[in-house]
Every structure is written in structure tokens, then in C-alpha cells.
Amino acid sequence: MRTTETAPITTTDTPVVPEPPRLDVVHLAKSYGSSSQKGDGGKKVIEDLTFSVGAGEVVCIVGPSGVGKTTLLKCLAGLQPASSGYAAIDGRTISGPPPEMALVFQDYSRSLMPWLTVRKNVILPLRHLRLAKAELKARCDEALEAVGLSHAENQYPWQLSGGMQQRVAIARALAYRPEILIMDEPFASVDAQTRFDLEDLCLRIREDFGMTILVVTHDIDEAVYLADRVVVLGSKPARVLRVVDVDLPSPRDQISTRALPEFAEQRTEVLALIKRPA
Amino acid sequence: MDKLMNKRPVLWLLGIGTPALLLAAWWLASAGSTDTFFPPLADIVDRFRALWLFDHFGSDVLVSLRNLVLGYAIAALAAVAVGFVTALAAPVRWAVDPLIHFLRGIPPVALVPIFISLMGFGPEMRVASIALAAFFPTFIATVDGLRAVDRGLLDVAQVYRLSRRDRVVAVLLPAASPQIFSGLQVSLQTAFVVMIASEMLGPSRGIGAMTLLAQQSFMISDMWSGILLLGVIGFAANFLFDLVRRKVLAWYIGSRRLARAS
Ligand SMILES: Nc1ncnc2c1ncn2[C@@H]1O[C@H](COP(=O)(O)OP(=O)(O)O)[C@@H](O)[C@H]1O
Ligand SMILES: [Mg+2]
């Protein structure tokens, strides 16, 4: 179900972020190993991050591994406090896991319950939402179908390949119907064909549910293909090198979009930022 | 894989055949025995049937089993519950840890005299002795198991804002269950030992008491039959335990087997 018009207008010639920012990251800094909130002392992982994500936008974060991307997402998900600065949803500072958010973890092998079948893993976060039985079943079926795992619903995670496990984790997030979906290198362990399918799934759920989506990836092509904007992180400790507005027509298509000369230009721009020593 | 399948019946045969052979050897070797301390197995089996299956079934066998089941059940439930509180509430952990480590160092059987002086020689004393002795292995395993729960799974529970109940029942308890079961197994053995030991003191009923009495009255066949019965009960208890463990930990056993195979 792809429509030609995306709900919020993607920034083409106006560098202004759509109002109001759904997710706002303001001078966020994070150090490990210091119990104080001051942010000095300990190991500084994130220096100073400022960017925002508008409602219904898809934003990708790219940066070298070890730069602090996972750390940033844990701060956004309320799993870790920021050392200074803050992140906010609709202007409310995040201090614990926000109810409207779901996070797909990078480490899929440690994110599914090995004692639950695939189906029960997907249902687990829905239990406290007190949904009607039919609704619960529908959401679960639909999510498993979307990631192509309907046939594996009664298997255990440890019986599946790494890529399939990651798809279960994605299905779990989809069934939760978050308003804001955050994914940490979600497609890193799946094969190329599945990867394309999941990228398109990602764009489709944005259309269908108006989800706001933030994806961390180290694949620059993927970032450009998916995103309305790409946040390029660099240097240790992490800071924003640039926010690149991706100026590509929607709907996007794996073959034709990637063949556009603009696509090549955009990916070159991002690549140059990452390659250049900061 | 095929080879292993074919080996299965052979292994079963070995498992059943070896004890059967030993019993047969015992039967034959002791057949005409006049040695007071090693009566013929035929006599022992006779006494076994007369004593344990009829005369003393209600008065002693059931009493022992009731004490065992009651003491063990109390220990298991209390150990898991207190283990949860201890592992999850830091102040409790600090308060309780040193005490626990002191108490666990005391051999379980040595606890029996304390309860005799507190409660006399009634069944309460025996159940309490069994419960206290069986408490520690499961308690310590529960605390260790909970402390080792993967950070990643806890993060998932937090991000999806699981209810406290789901967090305990669907995440923490299953995650710690392999270790809890190891503790429960040690507790079962401890409970069994203390069951017998507690019956050997003071005027008492039960399999342990009967066996000791038989020995003291030189009814050697009776004594042997009591030991035989204890062996059978111990075997049956372990068998049942393993059945439950295999059912509850099927996911764990399966995942381990798969991890080893690859
Ligand atoms: N819990 C932690 N305690 C201390 N250091 C950590 C912790 N988690 C991550 N780090 C460090 O922070 C840095 C950034 O890690 P991470 O956010 O995982 O990077 P990325 O996801 O970009 O690869 C790394 O140097 C890592 O060793
Ligand atoms: Mg990472």
C-alpha cells in the first residue's frame, strides 16, 4: 500500500525541520563510568549531539562502528540517562522508556526470550496493553506475515538463523504499533534479498501507520535509500558532522531509485563525510 | 545421527541389564548364606514385602514420605521467593548475604539438634529440619541465577514496559530456571539425607527409625530391607525430578543440544 504523497512533506528546498519535532535531541552528551551527572570524568562516548526527527519522518544515523550509536539509542529509549543535555518527545524530556516507542536491538541473540516461541515473543509486550483477543491475534499474525515468518511462529528463537531472529525482533516491534520506531542496525545479519524486502517494509509501515522511524545503519546506500534525512556522526567522542537532506522522489523503489544519478550524488556526499578525517 | 539412534536400545539394555545382573549375582552368592550380617537376598525380599508393603506402610513409609514432601516443598517455595527478594532488593541483599554464607557452611545434618531442642521429637521438628537444610542450595542458586540474567533481556523488558508480573513470570523466573533447577536437585538430595538423619534421633517413626531399630535388635534382614527401600525411594524421587526438569527446561536442553551440535 504505497501512496504517492507522503503525509508530512519531506524537506526538499527548505532545510527547516517539520514542525513540531517529534523527537528532539539537544546537546546530548554521554560518558560511561562516571556516576555523577556532570559528564566529566569517566569515558566520554558522546560529545554533543543535536538533531531532531519530525513526525512521520524516516531518519538514518550513520557513523563508524564504536562511535556511540547504540549508546545514543539507549539514551533515547530511556535505558540510560544522558550525562548532559537531553532528548525529548513532543517537548517532554525522556527520563524512562517512553510508552510510544519501540526499540529493535542490535544484538538480536540477546533480545528474544529463548523459552518463548516466536509467536509468544511477539505477544509478550502486548500482554499489558489489555487488547481484545482478536486484536491481539490479528496484530501478531500481521507482524509475522510482514517479516515473512508466519511459518515459524511455533519455533523457538534458537532454532532460527540470525537473520530470522532479527526479523522476529522486528515483528515484535511492529505488533507493538509504536508511534516512534527505533532500530539499531536491524538488517545487518539478513541476506541481500530479505534486506531489500525489510527496507521496503520499513517505508511501508511509515505510510500505513504514520510511524516516525529512526534507523542506525553502517550501510550508506541503505541510509540514503530509506531516509528523508541522514545524520552523519563522526569522530570519538561522537558529534554530528552534518545532517544531509535526501532529495529523492517517493515512493522509492529498489531498482529505479538506486539507479538515479541523484542517488549516487547523495551517497557520495555521505561517504565523503565519513571518509574525511574529522 | 543414525548411528546414535541405533545405539539407543543397546544403551537402554546396559542401563537395565547391569543392575539386574548385579541383583542376580547377589541373589546367587547369598543363597545359602549363614553369615548373620549378609543374609540371603531371598530373606531380605521376604522381609521387604512383609514390613514395608504391609505392616509399616501406613505407620512408617507414609510418615517418612510425608515429612520429605512437606519439608522439601516448603524449602523450595521459600527459597525461590526469598531468593527473588534478596536478588532484586539491594538492601536486603546486603543485610542477608553474610548471614546466609555463614549458615550454608554448617553441614545440614548438624541443624537437627537445634530443632530437637526447640521442638522436641515431633514430626514438626523433622519437617523443619528438612526444610531448613534443603532451603540453602535452592536459595543460593536462585540468587546466582537472577544476578546472571542477561542485561539484553532486561533492556527488552524495560523498553516494552512489561508489567511487574510479566517481568517476573515471563522473564526473570524462566531466565534463572536452569540454575534454580540445579539448586532444587541438590536440595532434594539434602532433604532426603536429613529426612533419614532426623528419624534416627529420639523415639520416632519412619523408614530411618525402623532401619536403625532393626540394626540395634540384630534383625539384619529387616535392616537390609530398609536400606533397599531407601534406595528405591531415592531413585524414584530423582526419576520424578528429572521428568519435571526435562519438561520445564525443554527449551534450555534443546538450545544447549543445538549449540553443541553446531
Ligand atoms: N556499558 C558501557 N560501559 C562502558 N563503555 C561502553 C558501554 N557501552 C558501550 N561502551 C563504549 O562506548 C563506545 C561506543 O559504543 P556503542 O554505542 O556500542 O557504539 P556503536 O553502536 O556506534 O558501534 C565504545 O567504545 C564502547 O566500548
Ligand atoms: Mg552499535
Short mmCIF file of N, CA, C and O in Angstrom, two decimals, chain B residues 112-211:
data_model
loop_
_atom_site.label_atom_id
_atom_site.label_comp_id
_atom_site.label_asym_id
_atom_site.label_seq_id
_atom_site.Cartn_x
_atom_site.Cartn_y
_atom_site.Cartn_z
N VAL B 112 19.89 -30.52 62.86
CA VAL B 112 18.83 -31.30 63.50
C VAL B 112 18.78 -31.07 65.03
O VAL B 112 17.68 -30.82 65.56
N PRO B 113 19.92 -31.12 65.75
CA PRO B 113 19.86 -30.92 67.20
C PRO B 113 19.23 -29.60 67.61
O PRO B 113 18.52 -29.53 68.62
N ILE B 114 19.43 -28.54 66.81
CA ILE B 114 18.81 -27.26 67.14
C ILE B 114 17.30 -27.41 67.20
O ILE B 114 16.64 -26.95 68.14
N PHE B 115 16.77 -28.07 66.20
CA PHE B 115 15.32 -28.20 66.14
C PHE B 115 14.80 -29.16 67.21
O PHE B 115 13.68 -28.99 67.69
N ILE B 116 15.62 -30.15 67.59
CA ILE B 116 15.19 -31.04 68.66
C ILE B 116 15.03 -30.24 69.95
O ILE B 116 14.01 -30.34 70.64
N SER B 117 16.00 -29.36 70.21
CA SER B 117 15.89 -28.59 71.45
C SER B 117 14.76 -27.58 71.39
O SER B 117 14.19 -27.20 72.40
N LEU B 118 14.43 -27.13 70.17
CA LEU B 118 13.35 -26.15 70.05
C LEU B 118 11.97 -26.81 70.03
O LEU B 118 11.02 -26.29 70.59
N MET B 119 11.88 -27.95 69.36
CA MET B 119 10.56 -28.51 69.07
C MET B 119 10.35 -29.91 69.62
O MET B 119 9.27 -30.49 69.41
N GLY B 120 11.37 -30.48 70.23
CA GLY B 120 11.22 -31.86 70.69
C GLY B 120 11.34 -32.83 69.53
O GLY B 120 11.94 -32.53 68.51
N PHE B 121 10.71 -34.02 69.72
CA PHE B 121 10.90 -35.08 68.73
C PHE B 121 9.69 -35.30 67.83
O PHE B 121 9.53 -36.34 67.23
N GLY B 122 8.82 -34.30 67.74
CA GLY B 122 7.62 -34.47 66.92
C GLY B 122 7.91 -34.36 65.44
O GLY B 122 9.03 -34.06 65.02
N PRO B 123 6.89 -34.61 64.64
CA PRO B 123 7.05 -34.51 63.18
C PRO B 123 7.40 -33.08 62.74
O PRO B 123 8.06 -32.89 61.73
N GLU B 124 6.98 -32.07 63.52
CA GLU B 124 7.30 -30.68 63.15
C GLU B 124 8.81 -30.49 63.10
O GLU B 124 9.34 -29.84 62.21
N MET B 125 9.48 -31.10 64.09
CA MET B 125 10.94 -30.99 64.14
C MET B 125 11.56 -31.56 62.87
O MET B 125 12.45 -30.98 62.27
N ARG B 126 11.03 -32.71 62.46
CA ARG B 126 11.63 -33.37 61.28
C ARG B 126 11.37 -32.56 60.02
O ARG B 126 12.26 -32.36 59.19
N VAL B 127 10.13 -32.09 59.88
CA VAL B 127 9.81 -31.28 58.69
C VAL B 127 10.65 -30.00 58.68
O VAL B 127 11.21 -29.60 57.66
N ALA B 128 10.77 -29.37 59.85
CA ALA B 128 11.53 -28.12 59.93
C ALA B 128 13.01 -28.36 59.60
O ALA B 128 13.63 -27.57 58.88
N SER B 129 13.57 -29.46 60.11
CA SER B 129 14.97 -29.77 59.82
C SER B 129 15.17 -29.97 58.31
O SER B 129 16.13 -29.45 57.73
N ILE B 130 14.26 -30.74 57.72
CA ILE B 130 14.36 -31.00 56.28
C ILE B 130 14.26 -29.68 55.51
O ILE B 130 15.06 -29.38 54.63
N ALA B 131 13.27 -28.86 55.88
CA ALA B 131 13.02 -27.61 55.15
C ALA B 131 14.23 -26.69 55.24
O ALA B 131 14.66 -26.12 54.23
N LEU B 132 14.77 -26.53 56.44
CA LEU B 132 15.88 -25.60 56.59
C LEU B 132 17.12 -26.08 55.82
O LEU B 132 17.77 -25.31 55.12
N ALA B 133 17.40 -27.36 55.94
CA ALA B 133 18.58 -27.89 55.26
C ALA B 133 18.44 -27.79 53.75
O ALA B 133 19.39 -27.48 53.03
N ALA B 134 17.22 -28.04 53.26
CA ALA B 134 17.00 -28.04 51.80
C ALA B 134 16.86 -26.62 51.25
O ALA B 134 16.91 -26.42 50.05
N PHE B 135 16.70 -25.65 52.14
CA PHE B 135 16.50 -24.27 51.72
C PHE B 135 17.73 -23.70 51.00
O PHE B 135 17.62 -23.10 49.93
N PHE B 136 18.90 -23.90 51.59
CA PHE B 136 20.09 -23.18 51.13
C PHE B 136 20.51 -23.45 49.69
O PHE B 136 20.77 -22.49 48.95
N PRO B 137 20.60 -24.70 49.27
CA PRO B 137 21.06 -24.90 47.87
C PRO B 137 20.18 -24.18 46.85
O PRO B 137 20.69 -23.52 45.95
N THR B 138 18.85 -24.27 47.03
CA THR B 138 17.95 -23.62 46.07
C THR B 138 18.01 -22.10 46.21
O THR B 138 18.02 -21.37 45.21
N PHE B 139 18.10 -21.64 47.42
CA PHE B 139 18.17 -20.20 47.65
C PHE B 139 19.39 -19.59 46.95
O PHE B 139 19.29 -18.62 46.21
N ILE B 140 20.53 -20.20 47.19
CA ILE B 140 21.77 -19.67 46.61
C ILE B 140 21.74 -19.75 45.09
O ILE B 140 22.13 -18.81 44.39
N ALA B 141 21.20 -20.85 44.57
CA ALA B 141 21.11 -20.99 43.12
C ALA B 141 20.17 -19.94 42.52
O ALA B 141 20.44 -19.39 41.46
N THR B 142 19.08 -19.66 43.24
CA THR B 142 18.12 -18.67 42.73
C THR B 142 18.76 -17.28 42.67
O THR B 142 18.65 -16.58 41.67
N VAL B 143 19.45 -16.91 43.73
CA VAL B 143 20.10 -15.60 43.75
C VAL B 143 21.14 -15.50 42.65
O VAL B 143 21.18 -14.53 41.88
N ASP B 144 21.99 -16.52 42.53
CA ASP B 144 23.00 -16.52 41.47
C ASP B 144 22.36 -16.45 40.09
O ASP B 144 22.80 -15.71 39.22
N GLY B 145 21.31 -17.24 39.90
CA GLY B 145 20.63 -17.27 38.61
C GLY B 145 20.05 -15.92 38.24
O GLY B 145 20.18 -15.47 37.11
N LEU B 146 19.45 -15.25 39.21
CA LEU B 146 18.84 -13.95 38.93
C LEU B 146 19.89 -12.89 38.65
O LEU B 146 19.70 -12.00 37.83
N ARG B 147 21.02 -12.98 39.36
CA ARG B 147 22.06 -11.97 39.13
C ARG B 147 22.69 -12.14 37.75
O ARG B 147 23.27 -11.21 37.22
N ALA B 148 22.58 -13.35 37.20
CA ALA B 148 23.24 -13.61 35.91
C ALA B 148 22.29 -13.40 34.72
O ALA B 148 22.68 -13.66 33.60
N VAL B 149 21.07 -12.91 34.97
CA VAL B 149 20.14 -12.72 33.85
C VAL B 149 20.72 -11.69 32.87
O VAL B 149 21.21 -10.65 33.29
N ASP B 150 20.65 -12.03 31.59
CA ASP B 150 21.25 -11.21 30.56
C ASP B 150 20.70 -9.78 30.56
O ASP B 150 19.49 -9.57 30.58
N ARG B 151 21.62 -8.81 30.55
CA ARG B 151 21.26 -7.39 30.51
C ARG B 151 20.33 -7.10 29.31
O ARG B 151 19.40 -6.30 29.40
N GLY B 152 20.62 -7.75 28.19
CA GLY B 152 19.84 -7.52 26.97
C GLY B 152 18.36 -7.83 27.17
O GLY B 152 17.49 -7.08 26.74
N LEU B 153 18.07 -8.92 27.87
CA LEU B 153 16.68 -9.31 28.10
C LEU B 153 16.00 -8.34 29.06
O LEU B 153 14.82 -8.02 28.90
N LEU B 154 16.75 -7.86 30.03
CA LEU B 154 16.19 -6.89 30.96
C LEU B 154 15.88 -5.58 30.23
O LEU B 154 14.86 -4.92 30.50
N ASP B 155 16.76 -5.20 29.30
CA ASP B 155 16.51 -4.00 28.49
C ASP B 155 15.22 -4.14 27.69
O ASP B 155 14.43 -3.20 27.61
N VAL B 156 15.03 -5.32 27.11
CA VAL B 156 13.80 -5.56 26.34
C VAL B 156 12.59 -5.40 27.25
O VAL B 156 11.62 -4.72 26.91
N ALA B 157 12.66 -6.00 28.43
CA ALA B 157 11.54 -5.91 29.38
C ALA B 157 11.24 -4.45 29.72
O ALA B 157 10.09 -4.06 29.87
N GLN B 158 12.31 -3.65 29.81
CA GLN B 158 12.12 -2.24 30.18
C GLN B 158 11.55 -1.43 29.03
O GLN B 158 10.61 -0.66 29.21
N VAL B 159 12.14 -1.62 27.83
CA VAL B 159 11.69 -0.84 26.68
C VAL B 159 10.21 -1.09 26.39
O VAL B 159 9.46 -0.17 26.09
N TYR B 160 9.80 -2.35 26.50
CA TYR B 160 8.40 -2.67 26.23
C TYR B 160 7.53 -2.53 27.46
O TYR B 160 6.38 -2.96 27.46
N ARG B 161 8.09 -1.98 28.50
CA ARG B 161 7.33 -1.63 29.70
C ARG B 161 6.48 -2.79 30.22
O ARG B 161 5.30 -2.62 30.55
N LEU B 162 7.07 -3.97 30.30
CA LEU B 162 6.34 -5.13 30.80
C LEU B 162 5.86 -4.86 32.23
O LEU B 162 6.54 -4.19 33.00
N SER B 163 4.71 -5.44 32.54
CA SER B 163 4.19 -5.30 33.89
C SER B 163 5.12 -6.06 34.85
O SER B 163 5.88 -6.93 34.42
N ARG B 164 5.04 -5.71 36.12
CA ARG B 164 5.91 -6.38 37.10
C ARG B 164 5.70 -7.89 37.07
O ARG B 164 6.64 -8.68 37.14
N ARG B 165 4.44 -8.27 36.91
CA ARG B 165 4.11 -9.69 36.90
C ARG B 165 4.76 -10.39 35.70
O ARG B 165 5.37 -11.43 35.83
N ASP B 166 4.61 -9.79 34.50
CA ASP B 166 5.22 -10.38 33.31
C ASP B 166 6.74 -10.42 33.44
O ASP B 166 7.39 -11.36 33.00
N ARG B 167 7.29 -9.39 34.05
CA ARG B 167 8.74 -9.32 34.21
C ARG B 167 9.23 -10.50 35.05
O ARG B 167 10.22 -11.14 34.72
N VAL B 168 8.48 -10.79 36.11
CA VAL B 168 8.88 -11.90 36.99
C VAL B 168 8.58 -13.25 36.33
O VAL B 168 9.44 -14.12 36.23
N VAL B 169 7.34 -13.40 35.86
CA VAL B 169 6.89 -14.71 35.40
C VAL B 169 7.44 -15.07 34.01
O VAL B 169 7.78 -16.22 33.75
N ALA B 170 7.53 -14.08 33.13
CA ALA B 170 7.90 -14.38 31.74
C ALA B 170 9.37 -14.08 31.44
O ALA B 170 9.87 -14.47 30.39
N VAL B 171 10.05 -13.36 32.32
CA VAL B 171 11.45 -13.04 32.04
C VAL B 171 12.39 -13.58 33.13
O VAL B 171 13.21 -14.46 32.87
N LEU B 172 12.25 -13.08 34.34
CA LEU B 172 13.24 -13.41 35.38
C LEU B 172 13.21 -14.88 35.77
O LEU B 172 14.25 -15.55 35.80
N LEU B 173 12.00 -15.38 36.05
CA LEU B 173 11.89 -16.76 36.52
C LEU B 173 12.41 -17.77 35.47
O LEU B 173 13.26 -18.60 35.79
N PRO B 174 11.94 -17.66 34.22
CA PRO B 174 12.47 -18.60 33.22
C PRO B 174 13.97 -18.41 32.99
O PRO B 174 14.69 -19.40 32.81
N ALA B 175 14.43 -17.16 33.01
CA ALA B 175 15.86 -16.93 32.75
C ALA B 175 16.72 -17.60 33.82
O ALA B 175 17.79 -18.13 33.53
N ALA B 176 16.23 -17.58 35.06
CA ALA B 176 17.02 -18.17 36.15
C ALA B 176 16.71 -19.65 36.35
O ALA B 176 17.38 -20.33 37.14
N SER B 177 15.72 -20.17 35.62
CA SER B 177 15.24 -21.53 35.92
C SER B 177 16.29 -22.63 35.75
O SER B 177 16.29 -23.57 36.55
N PRO B 178 17.20 -22.55 34.79
CA PRO B 178 18.21 -23.63 34.75
C PRO B 178 19.01 -23.71 36.04
O PRO B 178 19.26 -24.81 36.56
N GLN B 179 19.39 -22.57 36.58
CA GLN B 179 20.15 -22.58 37.83
C GLN B 179 19.27 -22.97 39.01
O GLN B 179 19.70 -23.68 39.91
N ILE B 180 18.02 -22.49 38.99
CA ILE B 180 17.11 -22.85 40.08
C ILE B 180 16.94 -24.37 40.14
O ILE B 180 16.96 -24.97 41.22
N PHE B 181 16.83 -25.00 38.98
CA PHE B 181 16.67 -26.45 38.96
C PHE B 181 17.90 -27.19 39.47
O PHE B 181 17.78 -28.21 40.13
N SER B 182 19.08 -26.67 39.16
CA SER B 182 20.29 -27.29 39.72
C SER B 182 20.23 -27.23 41.24
O SER B 182 20.55 -28.19 41.93
N GLY B 183 19.80 -26.08 41.77
CA GLY B 183 19.67 -25.92 43.21
C GLY B 183 18.64 -26.87 43.78
O GLY B 183 18.85 -27.51 44.82
N LEU B 184 17.51 -26.99 43.09
CA LEU B 184 16.44 -27.86 43.57
C LEU B 184 16.89 -29.31 43.64
O LEU B 184 16.48 -30.06 44.52
N GLN B 185 17.75 -29.70 42.71
CA GLN B 185 18.23 -31.08 42.71
C GLN B 185 19.11 -31.35 43.93
O GLN B 185 18.96 -32.37 44.61
N VAL B 186 20.01 -30.42 44.23
CA VAL B 186 20.85 -30.58 45.42
C VAL B 186 19.98 -30.56 46.67
O VAL B 186 20.18 -31.34 47.60
N SER B 187 18.98 -29.68 46.67
CA SER B 187 18.06 -29.60 47.81
C SER B 187 17.34 -30.92 48.04
O SER B 187 17.13 -31.33 49.18
N LEU B 188 16.98 -31.57 46.95
CA LEU B 188 16.27 -32.84 47.07
C LEU B 188 17.14 -33.89 47.76
O LEU B 188 16.70 -34.59 48.67
N GLN B 189 18.40 -33.94 47.35
CA GLN B 189 19.31 -34.89 47.98
C GLN B 189 19.52 -34.55 49.47
O GLN B 189 19.48 -35.43 50.33
N THR B 190 19.68 -33.27 49.73
CA THR B 190 19.84 -32.83 51.12
C THR B 190 18.62 -33.20 51.95
O THR B 190 18.74 -33.72 53.07
N ALA B 191 17.44 -32.95 51.39
CA ALA B 191 16.20 -33.24 52.11
C ALA B 191 16.11 -34.72 52.45
O ALA B 191 15.70 -35.10 53.55
N PHE B 192 16.54 -35.53 51.53
CA PHE B 192 16.49 -36.98 51.71
C PHE B 192 17.41 -37.42 52.85
O PHE B 192 17.02 -38.20 53.74
N VAL B 193 18.61 -36.90 52.83
CA VAL B 193 19.58 -37.24 53.89
C VAL B 193 19.05 -36.81 55.25
O VAL B 193 19.08 -37.56 56.23
N VAL B 194 18.54 -35.58 55.32
CA VAL B 194 18.08 -35.06 56.61
C VAL B 194 16.81 -35.79 57.06
O VAL B 194 16.60 -35.99 58.26
N MET B 195 15.99 -36.21 56.12
CA MET B 195 14.81 -37.00 56.49
C MET B 195 15.24 -38.23 57.30
O MET B 195 14.72 -38.48 58.39
N ILE B 196 16.23 -38.95 56.77
CA ILE B 196 16.67 -40.17 57.45
C ILE B 196 17.36 -39.83 58.77
O ILE B 196 17.06 -40.41 59.82
N ALA B 197 18.26 -38.84 58.71
CA ALA B 197 19.02 -38.48 59.92
C ALA B 197 18.08 -38.04 61.04
O ALA B 197 18.27 -38.41 62.20
N SER B 198 17.04 -37.27 60.68
CA SER B 198 16.14 -36.75 61.72
C SER B 198 15.35 -37.88 62.37
O SER B 198 14.89 -37.75 63.51
N GLU B 199 15.21 -38.98 61.67
CA GLU B 199 14.45 -40.10 62.24
C GLU B 199 15.31 -40.99 63.13
O GLU B 199 14.80 -41.86 63.82
N MET B 200 16.60 -40.80 63.04
CA MET B 200 17.48 -41.68 63.79
C MET B 200 17.74 -41.17 65.20
O MET B 200 18.50 -41.74 65.96
N LEU B 201 17.12 -40.03 65.53
CA LEU B 201 17.29 -39.47 66.86
C LEU B 201 15.96 -39.51 67.60
O LEU B 201 14.92 -39.17 67.03
N GLY B 202 16.02 -39.93 68.85
CA GLY B 202 14.82 -39.90 69.69
C GLY B 202 13.82 -40.96 69.31
O GLY B 202 13.98 -41.67 68.32
N PRO B 203 12.75 -41.07 70.12
CA PRO B 203 11.70 -42.03 69.79
C PRO B 203 11.01 -41.56 68.53
O PRO B 203 10.62 -40.40 68.44
N SER B 204 10.90 -42.43 67.55
CA SER B 204 10.48 -41.92 66.26
C SER B 204 9.90 -42.99 65.38
O SER B 204 10.09 -44.19 65.59
N ARG B 205 9.19 -42.54 64.40
CA ARG B 205 8.68 -43.42 63.37
C ARG B 205 9.37 -43.09 62.07
O ARG B 205 10.05 -42.08 61.96
N GLY B 206 9.17 -43.95 61.09
CA GLY B 206 9.72 -43.66 59.77
C GLY B 206 10.69 -44.73 59.32
O GLY B 206 11.08 -45.60 60.10
N ILE B 207 11.06 -44.65 58.07
CA ILE B 207 11.92 -45.69 57.49
C ILE B 207 13.29 -45.69 58.15
O ILE B 207 13.83 -46.74 58.48
N GLY B 208 13.83 -44.50 58.38
CA GLY B 208 15.14 -44.39 59.02
C GLY B 208 15.10 -44.98 60.42
O GLY B 208 16.00 -45.74 60.82
N ALA B 209 14.06 -44.63 61.18
CA ALA B 209 13.92 -45.12 62.56
C ALA B 209 13.81 -46.64 62.57
O ALA B 209 14.47 -47.32 63.37
N MET B 210 12.99 -47.18 61.70
CA MET B 210 12.79 -48.63 61.63
C MET B 210 14.08 -49.36 61.28
O MET B 210 14.40 -50.40 61.84
N THR B 211 14.81 -48.77 60.32
CA THR B 211 16.05 -49.40 59.87
C THR B 211 17.06 -49.43 61.00
O THR B 211 17.74 -50.44 61.24
#
